[in-house]
């Protein structure tokens, strides 16, 4: 499948599902959309042409595309990273599971509130779609490996 179509399928899979059944932005005053020049959301391969044109695209130190916004966007054209936040589909080479993104700075990661099952299921489906193109699969694998490495480090440090 073409990478752009993979991304569109991911957007459709998520639909209107959000981390909680209610607006979680009320918990934190929409912290994840506060942005800033040095903060941004990673773009998946094929996404650059699909997102809101007012979002600035830069690159991180690894040459990955990063979306930097001014704190508002056309919600129907927000990046996939924003749609799945604070979860990440994690691919271990065989199956997809969901986990809190280790980079997420979000009150939901404390686990005190239960993430919507429909949202969790949709993020898992996103992971399965991302396996349907070599570039999106490679990107997901890279993110998953980073996540696993970070968790190993946390275990070693006991944090
Ligand atoms: S930081 Fe977390 S709780 Fe706050 S709006 Fe974003 S996803 Fe919801
Ligand atoms: S692009 Fe939109 S959804 Fe994503 S952080 Fe910016 S304002 Fe929030």
XYZ file of N, CA, C and O and ligand atoms in Angstrom:
652
model
N 0.852 -1.191 0.000
C 0.000 0.000 0.000
C 0.888 1.242 0.000
O 1.929 1.250 0.665
N 0.478 2.270 -0.749
C 1.255 3.523 -0.749
C 1.262 4.135 0.651
O 0.247 4.080 1.355
N 2.381 4.752 1.005
C 2.484 5.251 2.384
C 1.412 6.298 2.706
O 0.874 6.330 3.815
N 1.071 7.134 1.710
C 0.031 8.145 1.963
C -1.309 7.466 2.280
O -2.077 7.943 3.124
N -1.569 6.362 1.588
C -2.840 5.653 1.837
C -2.823 4.944 3.187
O -3.851 4.821 3.843
N -1.629 4.480 3.577
C -1.496 3.885 4.917
C -1.874 4.929 5.966
O -2.645 4.670 6.892
N -1.320 6.134 5.800
C -1.591 7.195 6.783
C -3.077 7.564 6.793
O -3.685 7.735 7.855
N -3.665 7.645 5.609
C -5.103 7.970 5.560
C -5.916 6.882 6.262
O -6.899 7.172 6.949
N -5.511 5.632 6.096
C -6.216 4.532 6.774
C -6.062 4.663 8.289
O -7.003 4.386 9.042
N -4.883 5.091 8.712
C -4.655 5.294 10.156
C -5.577 6.393 10.673
O -6.188 6.251 11.743
N -5.650 7.480 9.937
C -6.531 8.586 10.353
C -7.975 8.064 10.481
O -8.676 8.379 11.442
N -8.404 7.279 9.501
C -9.788 6.762 9.520
C -9.996 5.819 10.700
O -11.043 5.830 11.344
N -8.990 4.984 10.960
C -9.122 4.013 12.063
C -9.335 4.727 13.392
O -10.076 4.263 14.252
N -8.682 5.869 13.540
C -8.801 6.600 14.809
C -10.101 7.388 14.891
O -10.661 7.549 15.974
N -10.574 7.850 13.727
C -11.830 8.591 13.697
C -11.883 9.647 14.783
O -10.979 10.455 14.921
N -12.928 9.597 15.577
C -13.090 10.598 16.641
C -12.646 10.045 17.998
O -12.890 10.656 19.030
N -12.034 8.878 18.006
C -11.625 8.301 19.292
C -10.532 9.136 19.950
O -9.586 9.577 19.301
N -10.670 9.316 21.235
C -9.699 10.096 22.016
C -9.303 9.278 23.247
O -10.002 8.315 23.612
N -8.201 9.648 23.918
C -7.684 8.829 25.022
C -8.700 8.514 26.118
O -8.706 7.418 26.661
N -9.531 9.496 26.437
C -10.597 9.253 27.416
C -11.935 9.432 26.716
O -11.999 10.044 25.649
N -12.996 8.968 27.333
C -14.316 9.159 26.731
C -14.753 10.627 26.868
O -15.676 11.062 26.211
N -14.068 11.350 27.773
C -14.340 12.785 27.914
C -13.102 13.550 27.446
O -12.062 12.949 27.184
N -13.214 14.862 27.354
C -12.104 15.685 26.869
C -10.979 15.738 27.902
O -11.090 16.415 28.924
N -9.879 15.034 27.608
C -8.788 14.980 28.586
C -8.055 16.316 28.682
O -7.310 16.562 29.631
N -8.267 17.196 27.723
C -7.635 18.517 27.756
C -8.037 19.314 28.991
O -7.324 20.221 29.412
N -9.193 18.931 29.584
C -9.635 19.644 30.786
C -8.737 19.326 31.987
O -8.684 20.069 32.956
N -8.038 18.189 31.913
C -7.152 17.785 33.019
C -5.900 18.646 33.077
O -5.295 18.821 34.131
N -5.477 19.096 31.915
C -4.130 19.683 31.833
C -4.115 20.958 31.005
O -3.043 21.399 30.588
N -5.308 21.478 30.726
C -5.417 22.672 29.890
C -4.754 22.439 28.522
O -4.083 23.310 27.977
N -4.962 21.230 28.012
C -4.458 20.930 26.662
C -2.950 21.042 26.540
O -2.425 21.530 25.539
N -2.255 20.515 27.527
C -0.796 20.670 27.588
C -0.099 20.213 26.297
O 0.842 20.852 25.834
N -0.549 19.112 25.721
C 0.181 18.570 24.569
C 0.055 19.447 23.326
O 0.768 19.231 22.344
N -0.841 20.414 23.358
C -0.954 21.332 22.222
C -0.324 22.690 22.519
O -0.456 23.621 21.736
N 0.368 22.779 23.644
C 0.972 24.068 23.974
C 2.205 24.333 23.108
O 2.559 25.459 22.847
N 2.813 23.255 22.672
C 3.902 23.359 21.710
C 5.057 24.252 22.142
O 5.440 24.306 23.297
N 5.604 24.973 21.176
C 6.803 25.776 21.413
C 7.771 25.490 20.276
O 7.685 24.438 19.642
N 8.664 26.425 20.045
C 9.540 26.297 18.880
C 10.400 25.053 18.899
O 10.759 24.516 17.870
N 10.776 24.609 20.105
C 11.689 23.471 20.174
C 10.978 22.145 20.394
O 11.619 21.116 20.564
N 9.660 22.208 20.438
C 8.899 20.970 20.639
C 8.174 20.640 19.351
O 7.852 21.507 18.565
N 7.893 19.413 19.154
C 7.160 19.060 17.949
C 6.747 17.613 17.992
O 7.091 16.884 18.917
N 5.967 17.240 17.020
C 5.483 15.868 16.937
C 6.104 15.226 15.702
O 6.090 15.821 14.615
N 6.615 14.011 15.862
C 7.228 13.319 14.733
C 6.186 13.050 13.654
O 5.044 12.686 13.956
N 6.590 13.236 12.416
C 5.701 12.910 11.297
C 6.051 11.530 10.767
O 7.237 11.197 10.626
N 5.066 10.749 10.470
C 5.294 9.443 9.876
C 5.549 9.624 8.371
O 5.108 10.607 7.772
N 6.247 8.682 7.748
C 6.493 8.790 6.311
C 5.165 8.940 5.557
O 4.199 8.250 5.865
N 5.162 9.871 4.615
C 3.957 10.051 3.795
C 2.988 11.072 4.345
O 1.977 11.378 3.713
N 3.291 11.623 5.526
C 2.317 12.518 6.164
C 2.440 13.974 5.768
O 1.473 14.724 5.889
N 3.632 14.353 5.318
C 3.907 15.779 5.170
C 2.879 16.491 4.290
O 2.486 17.619 4.557
N 2.434 15.802 3.253
C 1.499 16.447 2.313
C 0.053 16.387 2.815
O -0.837 16.950 2.194
N -0.171 15.704 3.922
C -1.553 15.500 4.386
C -1.944 16.410 5.537
O -3.124 16.558 5.835
N -0.951 16.998 6.193
C -1.265 17.762 7.414
C -1.586 19.225 7.100
O -1.304 19.712 6.013
N -2.159 19.884 8.093
C -2.507 21.306 8.013
C -1.314 22.116 7.497
O -0.211 22.026 8.054
N -1.529 22.894 6.455
C -0.448 23.666 5.840
C 0.141 24.730 6.756
O 1.218 25.256 6.480
N -0.564 25.060 7.856
C -0.025 26.070 8.782
C 0.987 25.472 9.749
O 1.619 26.187 10.530
N 1.107 24.158 9.745
C 2.080 23.501 10.631
C 3.454 23.556 9.964
O 3.595 23.227 8.786
N 4.448 23.988 10.739
C 5.815 24.056 10.205
C 6.462 22.678 10.306
O 6.299 21.984 11.318
N 7.175 22.293 9.262
C 7.868 21.001 9.297
C 9.369 21.252 9.385
O 9.943 21.957 8.556
N 9.983 20.689 10.424
C 11.437 20.805 10.583
C 12.006 19.382 10.662
O 11.281 18.415 10.459
N 13.285 19.286 10.996
C 13.891 17.957 11.139
C 14.551 17.853 12.497
O 15.090 18.841 13.012
N 14.520 16.655 13.075
C 15.232 16.463 14.341
C 16.682 16.053 14.050
O 17.093 15.964 12.880
N 17.443 15.790 15.108
C 18.865 15.479 14.948
C 19.085 14.210 14.123
O 20.149 14.009 13.543
N 18.067 13.347 14.062
C 18.190 12.101 13.297
C 17.648 12.232 11.880
O 17.503 11.233 11.179
N 17.307 13.474 11.494
C 16.798 13.682 10.136
C 15.342 13.294 9.968
O 14.858 13.183 8.853
N 14.660 13.106 11.081
C 13.244 12.754 10.977
C 12.408 14.032 10.933
O 12.730 15.010 11.605
N 11.349 13.988 10.162
C 10.485 15.166 10.027
C 9.677 15.380 11.303
O 9.147 14.424 11.889
N 9.625 16.659 11.709
C 8.914 17.010 12.934
C 7.932 18.143 12.632
O 8.284 19.119 11.960
N 6.708 17.993 13.113
C 5.684 19.025 12.933
C 5.712 19.953 14.138
O 5.625 19.494 15.275
N 5.848 21.241 13.870
C 5.833 22.232 14.955
C 4.667 23.190 14.691
O 4.591 23.799 13.622
N 3.761 23.273 15.658
C 2.571 24.109 15.449
C 2.605 25.301 16.391
O 3.456 25.395 17.261
N 1.631 26.172 16.214
C 1.561 27.332 17.116
C 0.506 27.137 18.194
O 0.054 28.084 18.816
N 0.080 25.901 18.389
C -0.891 25.615 19.445
C -2.318 25.463 18.946
O -3.230 25.240 19.743
N -2.486 25.583 17.649
C -3.822 25.303 17.107
C -3.644 24.741 15.704
O -2.601 24.939 15.072
N -4.624 23.996 15.254
C -4.535 23.425 13.905
C -5.924 23.014 13.454
O -6.855 22.971 14.261
N -6.024 22.730 12.179
C -7.253 22.141 11.641
C -7.258 20.693 12.133
O -6.438 19.886 11.714
N -8.159 20.412 13.069
C -8.150 19.100 13.732
C -8.241 17.931 12.743
O -7.677 16.869 12.968
N -8.908 18.153 11.650
C -9.052 17.073 10.663
C -7.742 16.828 9.919
O -7.615 15.861 9.172
N -6.771 17.752 10.118
C -5.488 17.581 9.424
C -4.336 17.562 10.416
O -3.233 18.017 10.116
N -4.599 17.087 11.632
C -3.506 17.040 12.602
C -2.698 15.766 12.372
O -3.236 14.763 11.871
N -1.419 15.813 12.731
C -0.550 14.658 12.475
C -0.970 13.401 13.253
O -1.622 13.487 14.297
N -0.545 12.272 12.747
C -0.861 10.993 13.390
C -0.328 10.946 14.826
O -0.994 10.432 15.725
N 0.870 11.493 15.040
C 1.438 11.484 16.401
C 0.506 12.184 17.382
O 0.412 11.789 18.548
N -0.168 13.245 16.921
C -1.106 13.966 17.795
C -2.356 13.120 18.042
O -2.936 13.161 19.123
N -2.756 12.368 17.032
C -3.987 11.578 17.155
C -3.833 10.390 18.098
O -4.780 9.984 18.750
N -2.645 9.797 18.125
C -2.461 8.597 18.954
C -1.921 8.931 20.351
O -1.924 8.076 21.233
N -1.442 10.149 20.548
C -0.855 10.586 21.820
C -1.831 10.375 22.975
O -3.009 10.659 22.836
N -1.405 9.866 24.122
C -0.030 9.571 24.528
C 0.375 8.106 24.305
O 1.324 7.643 24.897
N -0.383 7.395 23.481
C -0.020 5.994 23.224
C 0.893 5.891 22.005
O 1.023 6.821 21.212
N 1.468 4.718 21.861
C 2.271 4.387 20.688
C 1.985 2.917 20.376
O 1.957 2.096 21.296
N 1.757 2.586 19.103
C 1.700 1.158 18.777
C 3.133 0.634 18.765
O 4.002 1.245 18.145
N 3.379 -0.434 19.469
C 4.746 -0.964 19.571
C 4.808 -2.301 18.839
O 4.011 -3.207 19.111
N 5.751 -2.402 17.905
C 5.913 -3.608 17.097
C 7.164 -4.341 17.560
O 8.269 -3.783 17.543
N 6.999 -5.596 17.984
C 8.161 -6.356 18.486
C 8.713 -7.320 17.432
O 9.477 -8.220 17.756
N 8.307 -7.116 16.190
C 8.774 -8.000 15.118
C 7.733 -9.053 14.787
O 7.792 -9.690 13.731
N 6.786 -9.238 15.696
C 5.731 -10.227 15.460
C 4.343 -9.645 15.628
O 3.455 -9.843 14.826
N 4.168 -8.944 16.725
C 2.822 -8.434 17.005
C 2.862 -6.963 17.427
O 3.926 -6.429 17.763
N 1.674 -6.386 17.397
C 1.532 -4.983 17.801
C 0.880 -4.929 19.175
O -0.135 -5.590 19.418
N 1.479 -4.137 20.055
C 0.829 -3.854 21.339
C 0.802 -2.339 21.509
O 1.464 -1.634 20.763
N 0.056 -1.873 22.469
C 0.079 -0.427 22.716
C 0.765 -0.164 24.054
O 0.718 -0.994 24.962
N 1.386 0.998 24.122
C 2.048 1.410 25.373
C 2.044 2.927 25.406
O 1.872 3.577 24.368
N 2.220 3.472 26.598
C 2.404 4.917 26.666
C 3.715 5.252 25.975
O 4.741 4.596 26.217
N 3.687 6.244 25.130
C 4.893 6.702 24.458
C 5.855 7.235 25.517
O 5.475 8.103 26.315
N 7.077 6.716 25.524
C 8.023 7.136 26.565
C 8.323 8.629 26.504
O 8.777 9.221 27.476
N 8.073 9.238 25.350
C 8.348 10.672 25.225
C 7.182 11.527 25.698
O 7.289 12.745 25.765
N 6.056 10.876 26.007
C 4.852 11.646 26.339
C 4.956 12.306 27.713
O 5.335 11.662 28.686
N 4.620 13.570 27.739
C 4.564 14.303 29.006
C 3.087 14.616 29.228
O 2.599 15.683 28.866
N 2.382 13.631 29.765
C 0.919 13.686 29.810
C 0.442 13.077 31.126
O 0.926 12.016 31.526
N -0.515 13.706 31.795
C -0.981 13.171 33.083
C -1.575 11.765 32.973
O -1.586 11.034 33.966
N -2.020 11.384 31.791
C -2.638 10.053 31.654
C -1.617 8.930 31.816
O -1.971 7.786 32.098
N -0.340 9.237 31.625
C 0.673 8.186 31.716
C 0.856 7.678 33.151
O 1.517 6.665 33.366
N 0.260 8.370 34.121
C 0.347 7.886 35.506
C -0.483 6.621 35.680
O -0.300 5.870 36.638
N -1.411 6.391 34.747
C -2.239 5.186 34.818
C -3.413 5.288 35.780
O -4.140 4.325 35.984
N -3.604 6.461 36.371
C -4.707 6.609 37.340
C -6.070 6.575 36.663
O -7.058 6.157 37.251
N -6.111 7.030 35.436
C -7.370 7.010 34.692
C -7.251 5.989 33.581
O -6.202 5.877 32.936
N -8.333 5.266 33.358
C -8.266 4.202 32.354
C -8.426 4.776 30.947
O -9.364 5.528 30.672
N -7.482 4.409 30.094
C -7.544 4.835 28.693
C -8.750 4.155 28.024
O -9.022 2.974 28.279
N -9.439 4.898 27.202
C -10.598 4.357 26.485
C -10.204 3.093 25.701
O -9.212 3.101 24.972
N -10.994 2.049 25.881
C -10.683 0.797 25.169
C -10.782 0.982 23.663
O -10.045 0.387 22.897
N -11.754 1.806 23.243
C -11.922 2.013 21.801
C -10.710 2.752 21.231
O -10.265 2.462 20.128
N -10.172 3.676 22.009
C -8.984 4.404 21.566
C -7.791 3.445 21.485
O -7.060 3.405 20.492
N -7.629 2.654 22.531
C -6.520 1.705 22.575
C -6.583 0.740 21.373
O -5.583 0.481 20.710
N -7.788 0.270 21.100
C -7.973 -0.671 19.985
C -7.658 0.007 18.651
O -7.042 -0.578 17.767
N -8.076 1.269 18.540
C -7.818 2.004 17.295
C -6.317 2.221 17.102
O -5.800 2.120 15.989
N -5.591 2.505 18.198
C -4.138 2.708 18.082
C -3.459 1.397 17.671
O -2.523 1.377 16.873
N -3.982 0.303 18.185
C -3.443 -1.012 17.788
C -3.670 -1.227 16.282
O -2.800 -1.704 15.565
N -4.863 -0.837 15.837
C -5.173 -0.989 14.402
C -4.238 -0.100 13.572
O -3.785 -0.491 12.498
N -3.940 1.072 14.077
C -2.993 1.968 13.402
C -1.657 1.242 13.213
O -1.045 1.269 12.143
N -1.211 0.573 14.265
C 0.052 -0.173 14.182
C -0.002 -1.208 13.069
O 0.972 -1.375 12.318
N -1.133 -1.872 12.946
C -1.251 -2.903 11.906
C -1.225 -2.278 10.513
O -0.615 -2.812 9.595
N -1.865 -1.127 10.369
C -1.819 -0.439 9.065
C -0.385 -0.030 8.731
O 0.042 -0.139 7.588
N 0.347 0.435 9.748
C 1.701 0.926 9.477
C 2.627 -0.185 8.976
O 3.652 0.086 8.356
N 2.242 -1.416 9.206
C 3.069 -2.541 8.724
C 2.860 -2.804 7.228
O 3.580 -3.597 6.629
N 1.887 -2.102 6.636
C 1.531 -2.409 5.252
C 2.375 -1.687 4.200
O 2.146 -1.826 3.008
N 3.337 -0.909 4.667
C 4.242 -0.229 3.732
C 5.650 -0.310 4.333
O 5.818 -0.158 5.547
N 6.646 -0.532 3.490
C 8.003 -0.746 4.009
C 8.521 0.463 4.792
O 9.162 0.319 5.830
N 8.232 1.667 4.288
C 8.750 2.871 4.975
C 8.057 3.108 6.310
O 8.701 3.434 7.316
N 6.732 2.970 6.311
C 6.016 3.206 7.575
C 6.340 2.081 8.565
O 6.455 2.320 9.767
N 6.541 0.883 8.034
C 6.910 -0.245 8.908
C 8.292 0.005 9.538
O 8.488 -0.205 10.749
N 9.229 0.466 8.703
C 10.588 0.722 9.215
C 10.552 1.822 10.279
O 11.247 1.750 11.301
N 9.715 2.830 10.044
C 9.612 3.935 10.998
C 9.026 3.453 12.317
O 9.530 3.775 13.396
N 7.972 2.660 12.224
C 7.357 2.123 13.444
C 8.345 1.224 14.193
O 8.434 1.269 15.425
N 9.089 0.442 13.449
C 10.077 -0.447 14.074
C 11.126 0.374 14.819
O 11.506 0.046 15.952
N 11.563 1.464 14.179
C 12.569 2.340 14.814
C 12.012 2.947 16.115
O 12.677 2.926 17.154
N 10.791 3.447 16.064
C 10.188 4.027 17.268
C 10.014 2.966 18.353
O 10.240 3.223 19.534
N 9.631 1.773 17.941
C 9.402 0.687 18.893
C 10.715 0.290 19.566
O 10.761 0.042 20.783
N 11.787 0.241 18.763
C 13.089 -0.125 19.329
C 13.561 0.943 20.319
O 14.085 0.627 21.384
N 13.331 2.205 19.966
C 13.711 3.293 20.879
C 12.953 3.160 22.195
O 13.502 3.355 23.269
N 11.676 2.848 22.070
C 10.821 2.701 23.249
C 11.335 1.556 24.132
O 11.448 1.682 25.345
N 11.686 0.440 23.486
C 12.166 -0.719 24.243
C 13.507 -0.424 24.911
O 13.741 -0.806 26.059
N 14.381 0.269 24.178
C 15.690 0.631 24.742
C 15.520 1.531 25.966
O 16.170 1.357 26.990
N 14.627 2.490 25.835
C 14.392 3.429 26.935
C 13.867 2.689 28.158
O 14.295 2.933 29.290
N 12.955 1.757 27.917
C 12.389 0.994 29.043
C 13.443 0.114 29.715
O 13.462 -0.026 30.935
N 14.361 -0.445 28.897
C 15.447 -1.266 29.464
C 16.313 -0.397 30.367
O 16.694 -0.786 31.469
N 16.615 0.799 29.872
C 17.442 1.737 30.635
C 16.759 2.088 31.956
O 17.396 2.129 33.009
N 15.449 2.320 31.877
C 14.699 2.653 33.102
C 14.787 1.509 34.101
O 14.934 1.708 35.307
N 14.686 0.264 33.591
C 14.771 -0.909 34.473
C 16.138 -0.968 35.138
O 16.256 -1.238 36.339
N 17.190 -0.726 34.335
C 18.549 -0.784 34.882
C 18.732 0.277 35.975
O 19.311 0.038 37.028
N 18.187 1.461 35.695
C 18.337 2.569 36.653
C 17.353 2.479 37.805
O 17.460 3.194 38.795
N 16.338 1.599 37.639
C 15.341 1.425 38.675
C 14.446 2.633 38.852
O 14.042 2.951 39.964
N 14.140 3.316 37.723
C 13.244 4.485 37.821
C 11.905 4.197 37.162
O 11.757 3.276 36.414
S -1.403 16.082 27.651
Fe -2.511 14.125 27.809
S -4.270 14.606 29.139
Fe -3.482 16.542 28.358
S -4.692 16.955 26.496
Fe -2.812 15.912 25.868
S -3.389 13.722 25.781
Fe -4.968 14.789 26.991
S -0.656 20.007 15.512
Fe -2.678 20.379 16.391
S -3.132 18.549 17.605
Fe -0.925 18.552 17.204
S 0.045 19.569 18.967
Fe -0.385 21.168 17.402
S -2.389 22.001 17.910
Fe -2.171 20.033 18.990
